[in-house]
Amino acid sequence: MLFGITLTLSCKEEENAAYVGFKFPEQGEMVKIGDDVKIELDVPTAVQVSSATYLVDGKVVGTKNDMTPFTLKTGDLSLGYRLISAVVDDGNKKDTITVNIELKSNVVPPVDGYKVINVYPHDTTSYTQGLEYHDGKFLESTGEYGSSTLRWVDLASGKALLKIDLDKKYFAEGVSMIGDKVVLLTWKENSGLIYNPKTFEQTGSFPYQNSREGWGLTFDGKQLIKSDGTNRIWFLNKDTYKEEKFIEVYDDQGQVSQLNELEFVNGKIYANIYQTDNLAIIDPESGVVERYVDLSDILPAKDRHSNTDVLNGIAWDAEGKRLFVTGKRFDKLFEISIVP
């Protein structure tokens, strides 16, 4: 029995000794995009390797006929987890080994402040989820099961001009208007709902594909842009609602998740970060957070009541160049300017 155990351990040690792995980078290592990554294999002395081919996410990036380190340039890669593979050839067979790295932003985003330009009333029953400005009024969706609504809201009075209650099975989330359609997300129901903007008659629906949930929604003139509570932002076909691509949002510290209400402003994505007083201004091509806006104390403590919830809701008046923000059950809606 002892001989058998010894033999088994010896075989395992021999197998382990013959294993080719990664010396660098370490599994899950976080790297700033643009930095070089040293890739070096850990090759046991008993193993002869004739070549190694290196790939990133399945795409060949280089080959080495010796075991000197390979330098990976990251400037053209996407943010997020990238899979590095090495196809190792010992002359008789080929083995593939893998390791992950995580690429974060190399931009340290400045934190801007704000100036309140105007203050308007806001319905304190509105658990604001989505907000857009169209022709002098707001398209607003409000959440929570059993009390979700879709409404057109007068800017000056804060009163609903047209309002419908959603079925109690839905928790309304982000909303956006495209031409003659209003598109409304639901939270966990895996469905987007389509409405006539003049009557709020429901005209259709669509399922989500790979996105996790429905959170924020906006339109950039070509595609719908959707958040799902993670650090991913999804781009949907405006006609079929199919998810065509996504970006991953990062700052210099790592992933930026809990992305909620969205607005497309001058070529950038503005996003509420849920449970914070911050807006993130995001490059829609790379996912890099370029700036933050700190909206702390925009609603004074004296104006808060027991049901006042978090900051949420961004609307952009493209013609008038006005930016509006509010929060869940805030009694005010604010026109602001961003102060560097």
GROMACS .gro file of C-alpha atoms in nm:
model
  340
    1MET     CA    1   0.000   0.000   0.000
    2LEU     CA    2   0.278   0.242   0.094
    3PHE     CA    3   0.459   0.156  -0.231
    4GLY     CA    4   0.141   0.231  -0.428
    5ILE     CA    5   0.091   0.565  -0.255
    6THR     CA    6   0.455   0.660  -0.316
    7LEU     CA    7   0.428   0.562  -0.682
    8THR     CA    8   0.109   0.763  -0.726
    9LEU     CA    9   0.261   1.072  -0.564
   10SER     CA   10   0.575   1.034  -0.774
   11CYS     CA   11   0.364   1.016  -1.092
   12LYS     CA   12   0.169   1.328  -0.995
   13GLU     CA   13   0.490   1.516  -0.913
   14GLU     CA   14   0.630   1.413  -1.251
   15GLU     CA   15   0.314   1.532  -1.428
   16ASN     CA   16   0.324   1.864  -1.242
   17ALA     CA   17   0.692   1.904  -1.319
   18ALA     CA   18   0.616   1.872  -1.691
   19TYR     CA   19   0.341   2.131  -1.689
   20VAL     CA   20   0.394   2.454  -1.884
   21GLY     CA   21   0.219   2.753  -1.729
   22PHE     CA   22   0.233   3.132  -1.719
   23LYS     CA   23   0.501   3.298  -1.510
   24PHE     CA   24   0.363   3.639  -1.614
   25PRO     CA   25   0.102   3.785  -1.607
   26GLU     CA   26  -0.075   3.663  -1.295
   27GLN     CA   27  -0.431   3.536  -1.320
   28GLY     CA   28  -0.675   3.832  -1.305
   29GLU     CA   29  -0.398   4.092  -1.302
   30MET     CA   30  -0.533   4.445  -1.351
   31VAL     CA   31  -0.354   4.654  -1.613
   32LYS     CA   32  -0.402   5.010  -1.731
   33ILE     CA   33  -0.494   5.015  -2.097
   34GLY     CA   34  -0.199   5.133  -2.304
   35ASP     CA   35   0.057   4.971  -2.072
   36ASP     CA   36   0.272   4.686  -2.203
   37VAL     CA   37   0.208   4.341  -2.057
   38LYS     CA   38   0.501   4.106  -2.013
   39ILE     CA   39   0.405   3.750  -2.109
   40GLU     CA   40   0.648   3.483  -1.999
   41LEU     CA   41   0.600   3.109  -1.980
   42ASP     CA   42   0.709   2.893  -1.689
   43VAL     CA   43   0.874   2.598  -1.867
   44PRO     CA   44   1.014   2.307  -1.659
   45THR     CA   45   1.374   2.212  -1.740
   46ALA     CA   46   1.261   1.869  -1.861
   47VAL     CA   47   1.037   2.021  -2.128
   48GLN     CA   48   1.159   2.135  -2.466
   49VAL     CA   49   0.938   2.393  -2.637
   50SER     CA   50   0.998   2.467  -3.003
   51SER     CA   51   0.751   2.756  -3.034
   52ALA     CA   52   0.469   2.940  -2.862
   53THR     CA   53   0.190   3.129  -3.038
   54TYR     CA   54   0.016   3.399  -2.834
   55LEU     CA   55  -0.347   3.502  -2.875
   56VAL     CA   56  -0.578   3.759  -2.714
   57ASP     CA   57  -0.946   3.666  -2.717
   58GLY     CA   58  -0.871   3.410  -2.988
   59LYS     CA   59  -0.679   3.648  -3.216
   60VAL     CA   60  -0.311   3.576  -3.283
   61VAL     CA   61  -0.086   3.859  -3.164
   62GLY     CA   62   0.258   3.698  -3.201
   63THR     CA   63   0.479   3.390  -3.209
   64LYS     CA   64   0.808   3.311  -3.037
   65ASN     CA   65   1.052   3.036  -3.134
   66ASP     CA   66   1.229   3.069  -2.802
   67MET     CA   67   1.104   3.117  -2.450
   68THR     CA   68   1.210   3.475  -2.404
   69PRO     CA   69   0.926   3.702  -2.282
   70PHE     CA   70   0.670   3.836  -2.529
   71THR     CA   71   0.547   4.195  -2.498
   72LEU     CA   72   0.175   4.251  -2.546
   73LYS     CA   73   0.069   4.601  -2.651
   74THR     CA   74  -0.270   4.686  -2.500
   75GLY     CA   75  -0.343   5.023  -2.661
   76ASP     CA   76  -0.580   4.879  -2.923
   77LEU     CA   77  -0.759   4.636  -2.691
   78SER     CA   78  -1.097   4.687  -2.525
   79LEU     CA   79  -1.151   4.752  -2.156
   80GLY     CA   80  -1.248   4.457  -1.940
   81TYR     CA   81  -1.134   4.099  -1.905
   82ARG     CA   82  -0.913   3.977  -2.189
   83LEU     CA   83  -0.821   3.612  -2.237
   84ILE     CA   84  -0.455   3.552  -2.314
   85SER     CA   85  -0.377   3.211  -2.466
   86ALA     CA   86  -0.047   3.044  -2.550
   87VAL     CA   87  -0.036   2.750  -2.793
   88VAL     CA   88   0.279   2.566  -2.690
   89ASP     CA   89   0.445   2.328  -2.940
   90ASP     CA   90   0.705   2.077  -2.814
   91GLY     CA   91   0.758   1.922  -3.157
   92ASN     CA   92   0.522   1.632  -3.095
   93LYS     CA   93   0.203   1.793  -2.975
   94LYS     CA   94   0.047   2.128  -2.908
   95ASP     CA   95  -0.108   2.236  -2.577
   96THR     CA   96  -0.306   2.552  -2.505
   97ILE     CA   97  -0.281   2.736  -2.176
   98THR     CA   98  -0.476   3.048  -2.076
   99VAL     CA   99  -0.475   3.335  -1.830
  100ASN     CA  100  -0.702   3.641  -1.783
  101ILE     CA  101  -0.605   4.002  -1.737
  102GLU     CA  102  -0.840   4.293  -1.667
  103LEU     CA  103  -0.783   4.618  -1.855
  104LYS     CA  104  -0.890   4.935  -1.672
  105SER     CA  105  -0.888   5.296  -1.784
  106ASN     CA  106  -0.567   5.498  -1.785
  107VAL     CA  107  -0.763   5.822  -1.735
  108VAL     CA  108  -0.796   5.973  -1.388
  109PRO     CA  109  -1.138   6.140  -1.421
  110PRO     CA  110  -1.165   6.488  -1.270
  111VAL     CA  111  -1.463   6.552  -1.042
  112ASP     CA  112  -1.671   6.850  -1.150
  113GLY     CA  113  -1.921   7.049  -0.950
  114TYR     CA  114  -2.248   7.214  -1.052
  115LYS     CA  115  -2.445   7.536  -1.048
  116VAL     CA  116  -2.823   7.545  -1.017
  117ILE     CA  117  -2.973   7.764  -1.291
  118ASN     CA  118  -3.345   7.708  -1.231
  119VAL     CA  119  -3.564   7.503  -0.997
  120TYR     CA  120  -3.895   7.346  -1.100
  121PRO     CA  121  -4.153   7.145  -0.903
  122HIS     CA  122  -4.143   6.765  -0.912
  123ASP     CA  123  -4.411   6.520  -0.802
  124THR     CA  124  -4.304   6.354  -0.476
  125THR     CA  125  -4.497   6.040  -0.570
  126SER     CA  126  -4.262   5.992  -0.867
  127TYR     CA  127  -4.009   5.717  -0.801
  128THR     CA  128  -3.819   5.847  -1.104
  129GLN     CA  129  -3.657   5.587  -1.327
  130GLY     CA  130  -3.639   5.743  -1.673
  131LEU     CA  131  -3.645   6.109  -1.778
  132GLU     CA  132  -3.628   6.280  -2.118
  133TYR     CA  133  -3.707   6.630  -2.246
  134HIS     CA  134  -3.922   6.670  -2.559
  135ASP     CA  135  -4.085   6.989  -2.689
  136GLY     CA  136  -4.121   7.166  -2.357
  137LYS     CA  137  -4.226   6.870  -2.146
  138PHE     CA  138  -4.075   6.564  -1.980
  139LEU     CA  139  -4.127   6.201  -2.064
  140GLU     CA  140  -4.096   6.033  -1.725
  141SER     CA  141  -4.123   5.673  -1.607
  142THR     CA  142  -4.165   5.586  -1.240
  143GLY     CA  143  -4.095   5.253  -1.075
  144GLU     CA  144  -4.190   5.009  -0.801
  145TYR     CA  145  -4.424   4.712  -0.828
  146GLY     CA  146  -4.787   4.813  -0.806
  147SER     CA  147  -4.724   5.183  -0.865
  148SER     CA  148  -4.518   5.208  -1.185
  149THR     CA  149  -4.632   5.478  -1.428
  150LEU     CA  150  -4.552   5.634  -1.764
  151ARG     CA  151  -4.629   6.004  -1.797
  152TRP     CA  152  -4.585   6.329  -1.985
  153VAL     CA  153  -4.503   6.603  -1.734
  154ASP     CA  154  -4.535   6.980  -1.762
  155LEU     CA  155  -4.205   7.155  -1.696
  156ALA     CA  156  -4.345   7.461  -1.520
  157SER     CA  157  -4.594   7.291  -1.287
  158GLY     CA  158  -4.453   6.940  -1.250
  159LYS     CA  159  -4.803   6.803  -1.311
  160ALA     CA  160  -4.879   6.503  -1.531
  161LEU     CA  161  -5.033   6.597  -1.868
  162LEU     CA  162  -5.090   6.232  -1.961
  163LYS     CA  163  -5.038   5.934  -1.734
  164ILE     CA  164  -5.097   5.558  -1.735
  165ASP     CA  165  -5.045   5.297  -1.466
  166LEU     CA  166  -4.854   4.986  -1.565
  167ASP     CA  167  -4.970   4.634  -1.488
  168LYS     CA  168  -4.874   4.544  -1.130
  169LYS     CA  169  -4.641   4.271  -1.258
  170TYR     CA  170  -4.408   4.537  -1.405
  171PHE     CA  171  -4.144   4.752  -1.238
  172ALA     CA  172  -4.089   5.037  -1.485
  173GLU     CA  173  -3.732   5.150  -1.553
  174GLY     CA  174  -3.568   5.365  -1.821
  175VAL     CA  175  -3.763   5.525  -2.105
  176SER     CA  176  -3.680   5.687  -2.439
  177MET     CA  177  -3.870   5.817  -2.740
  178ILE     CA  178  -3.774   5.736  -3.100
  179GLY     CA  179  -3.991   5.911  -3.357
  180ASP     CA  180  -4.344   5.779  -3.310
  181LYS     CA  181  -4.251   5.521  -3.044
  182VAL     CA  182  -4.192   5.535  -2.671
  183VAL     CA  183  -3.969   5.250  -2.550
  184LEU     CA  184  -3.995   5.158  -2.181
  185LEU     CA  185  -3.777   4.906  -1.997
  186THR     CA  186  -3.894   4.681  -1.717
  187TRP     CA  187  -3.659   4.577  -1.439
  188LYS     CA  188  -3.662   4.198  -1.395
  189GLU     CA  189  -3.942   4.105  -1.634
  190ASN     CA  190  -3.701   4.063  -1.930
  191SER     CA  191  -3.926   4.280  -2.146
  192GLY     CA  192  -3.923   4.617  -2.315
  193LEU     CA  193  -4.264   4.774  -2.384
  194ILE     CA  194  -4.357   4.993  -2.683
  195TYR     CA  195  -4.614   5.274  -2.660
  196ASN     CA  196  -4.779   5.534  -2.879
  197PRO     CA  197  -4.640   5.868  -2.749
  198LYS     CA  198  -4.967   6.055  -2.803
  199THR     CA  199  -5.201   5.812  -2.627
  200PHE     CA  200  -4.971   5.573  -2.434
  201GLU     CA  201  -5.152   5.284  -2.597
  202GLN     CA  202  -4.920   4.982  -2.584
  203THR     CA  203  -4.832   4.872  -2.938
  204GLY     CA  204  -4.570   4.604  -2.880
  205SER     CA  205  -4.298   4.449  -2.669
  206PHE     CA  206  -3.960   4.281  -2.708
  207PRO     CA  207  -3.742   4.045  -2.502
  208TYR     CA  208  -3.394   4.122  -2.374
  209GLN     CA  209  -3.113   3.905  -2.506
  210ASN     CA  210  -2.784   3.897  -2.315
  211SER     CA  211  -2.824   4.201  -2.092
  212ARG     CA  212  -2.902   4.110  -1.733
  213GLU     CA  213  -3.189   4.346  -1.647
  214GLY     CA  214  -3.351   4.673  -1.755
  215TRP     CA  215  -3.218   4.987  -1.586
  216GLY     CA  216  -3.147   5.302  -1.792
  217LEU     CA  217  -3.229   5.390  -2.154
  218THR     CA  218  -3.141   5.667  -2.398
  219PHE     CA  219  -3.112   5.722  -2.774
  220ASP     CA  220  -2.809   5.858  -2.960
  221GLY     CA  221  -2.989   5.915  -3.290
  222LYS     CA  222  -2.884   5.575  -3.428
  223GLN     CA  223  -2.912   5.315  -3.152
  224LEU     CA  224  -3.085   5.270  -2.820
  225ILE     CA  225  -2.837   5.265  -2.532
  226LYS     CA  226  -2.927   5.049  -2.233
  227SER     CA  227  -2.779   4.986  -1.888
  228ASP     CA  228  -2.847   4.670  -1.687
  229GLY     CA  229  -2.703   4.745  -1.342
  230THR     CA  230  -2.358   4.609  -1.423
  231ASN     CA  231  -2.064   4.798  -1.573
  232ARG     CA  232  -2.188   4.709  -1.922
  233ILE     CA  233  -2.374   4.944  -2.153
  234TRP     CA  234  -2.560   4.781  -2.440
  235PHE     CA  235  -2.636   4.920  -2.786
  236LEU     CA  236  -2.966   4.806  -2.939
  237ASN     CA  237  -3.097   4.825  -3.294
  238LYS     CA  238  -3.361   5.099  -3.292
  239ASP     CA  239  -3.598   4.899  -3.513
  240THR     CA  240  -3.553   4.537  -3.398
  241TYR     CA  241  -3.433   4.607  -3.038
  242LYS     CA  242  -3.162   4.342  -3.081
  243GLU     CA  243  -2.847   4.392  -2.873
  244GLU     CA  244  -2.573   4.459  -3.128
  245LYS     CA  245  -2.275   4.530  -2.902
  246PHE     CA  246  -2.173   4.644  -2.556
  247ILE     CA  247  -1.899   4.843  -2.391
  248GLU     CA  248  -1.759   4.793  -2.041
  249VAL     CA  249  -1.728   5.103  -1.825
  250TYR     CA  250  -1.408   5.160  -1.627
  251ASP     CA  251  -1.223   5.438  -1.453
  252ASP     CA  252  -0.864   5.429  -1.329
  253GLN     CA  253  -0.966   5.221  -1.025
  254GLY     CA  254  -1.156   4.948  -1.209
  255GLN     CA  255  -1.513   4.864  -1.304
  256VAL     CA  256  -1.785   5.128  -1.263
  257SER     CA  257  -2.113   4.942  -1.208
  258GLN     CA  258  -2.465   5.026  -1.085
  259LEU     CA  259  -2.508   5.243  -1.395
  260ASN     CA  260  -2.869   5.355  -1.386
  261GLU     CA  261  -3.055   5.634  -1.571
  262LEU     CA  262  -2.880   5.737  -1.895
  263GLU     CA  263  -2.880   6.043  -2.119
  264PHE     CA  264  -2.690   6.110  -2.443
  265VAL     CA  265  -2.541   6.461  -2.429
  266ASN     CA  266  -2.312   6.610  -2.695
  267GLY     CA  267  -2.172   6.273  -2.799
  268LYS     CA  268  -2.121   6.140  -2.445
  269ILE     CA  269  -2.322   5.909  -2.220
  270TYR     CA  270  -2.425   6.063  -1.889
  271ALA     CA  271  -2.513   5.803  -1.626
  272ASN     CA  272  -2.648   5.814  -1.273
  273ILE     CA  273  -2.456   5.578  -1.047
  274TYR     CA  274  -2.720   5.418  -0.829
  275GLN     CA  275  -2.709   5.500  -0.457
  276THR     CA  276  -2.461   5.784  -0.513
  277ASP     CA  277  -2.482   6.157  -0.588
  278ASN     CA  278  -2.247   6.119  -0.885
  279LEU     CA  279  -2.296   6.136  -1.259
  280ALA     CA  280  -2.042   5.959  -1.478
  281ILE     CA  281  -1.961   6.106  -1.819
  282ILE     CA  282  -1.862   5.813  -2.041
  283ASP     CA  283  -1.698   5.780  -2.382
  284PRO     CA  284  -1.947   5.567  -2.581
  285GLU     CA  285  -1.671   5.415  -2.793
  286SER     CA  286  -1.425   5.301  -2.526
  287GLY     CA  287  -1.628   5.290  -2.202
  288VAL     CA  288  -1.377   5.519  -2.030
  289VAL     CA  289  -1.521   5.744  -1.758
  290GLU     CA  290  -1.389   6.083  -1.865
  291ARG     CA  291  -1.532   6.291  -1.580
  292TYR     CA  292  -1.753   6.269  -1.275
  293VAL     CA  293  -2.002   6.531  -1.160
  294ASP     CA  294  -2.061   6.550  -0.784
  295LEU     CA  295  -2.422   6.657  -0.720
  296SER     CA  296  -2.405   6.624  -0.341
  297ASP     CA  297  -2.656   6.838  -0.151
  298ILE     CA  298  -2.841   6.949  -0.465
  299LEU     CA  299  -3.161   6.880  -0.270
  300PRO     CA  300  -3.118   7.062   0.063
  301ALA     CA  301  -3.176   6.865   0.381
  302LYS     CA  302  -3.470   7.091   0.471
  303ASP     CA  303  -3.650   6.977   0.152
  304ARG     CA  304  -3.608   6.605   0.219
  305HIS     CA  305  -3.886   6.401   0.377
  306SER     CA  306  -3.910   6.044   0.503
  307ASN     CA  307  -3.974   5.901   0.154
  308THR     CA  308  -3.714   6.102  -0.036
  309ASP     CA  309  -3.484   5.860  -0.214
  310VAL     CA  310  -3.167   5.877  -0.424
  311LEU     CA  311  -3.062   6.103  -0.710
  312ASN     CA  312  -3.190   5.963  -1.042
  313GLY     CA  313  -3.306   6.123  -1.363
  314ILE     CA  314  -3.112   6.314  -1.631
  315ALA     CA  315  -3.271   6.502  -1.922
  316TRP     CA  316  -3.108   6.709  -2.197
  317ASP     CA  317  -3.274   6.985  -2.395
  318ALA     CA  318  -3.060   6.969  -2.710
  319GLU     CA  319  -3.209   7.281  -2.866
  320GLY     CA  320  -3.193   7.497  -2.556
  321LYS     CA  321  -2.868   7.339  -2.430
  322ARG     CA  322  -3.022   7.279  -2.088
  323LEU     CA  323  -2.938   6.993  -1.852
  324PHE     CA  324  -3.197   6.877  -1.598
  325VAL     CA  325  -3.160   6.639  -1.303
  326THR     CA  326  -3.388   6.513  -1.028
  327GLY     CA  327  -3.428   6.218  -0.791
  328LYS     CA  328  -3.670   5.956  -0.672
  329ARG     CA  329  -3.952   6.134  -0.489
  330PHE     CA  330  -3.764   6.466  -0.495
  331ASP     CA  331  -3.996   6.764  -0.466
  332LYS     CA  332  -3.776   6.958  -0.709
  333LEU     CA  333  -3.631   6.921  -1.056
  334PHE     CA  334  -3.316   7.121  -1.128
  335GLU     CA  335  -3.173   7.286  -1.436
  336ILE     CA  336  -2.799   7.288  -1.381
  337SER     CA  337  -2.471   7.375  -1.547
  338ILE     CA  338  -2.157   7.170  -1.485
  339VAL     CA  339  -1.874   7.363  -1.322
  340PRO     CA  340  -1.519   7.226  -1.377
   0.00000   0.00000   0.00000
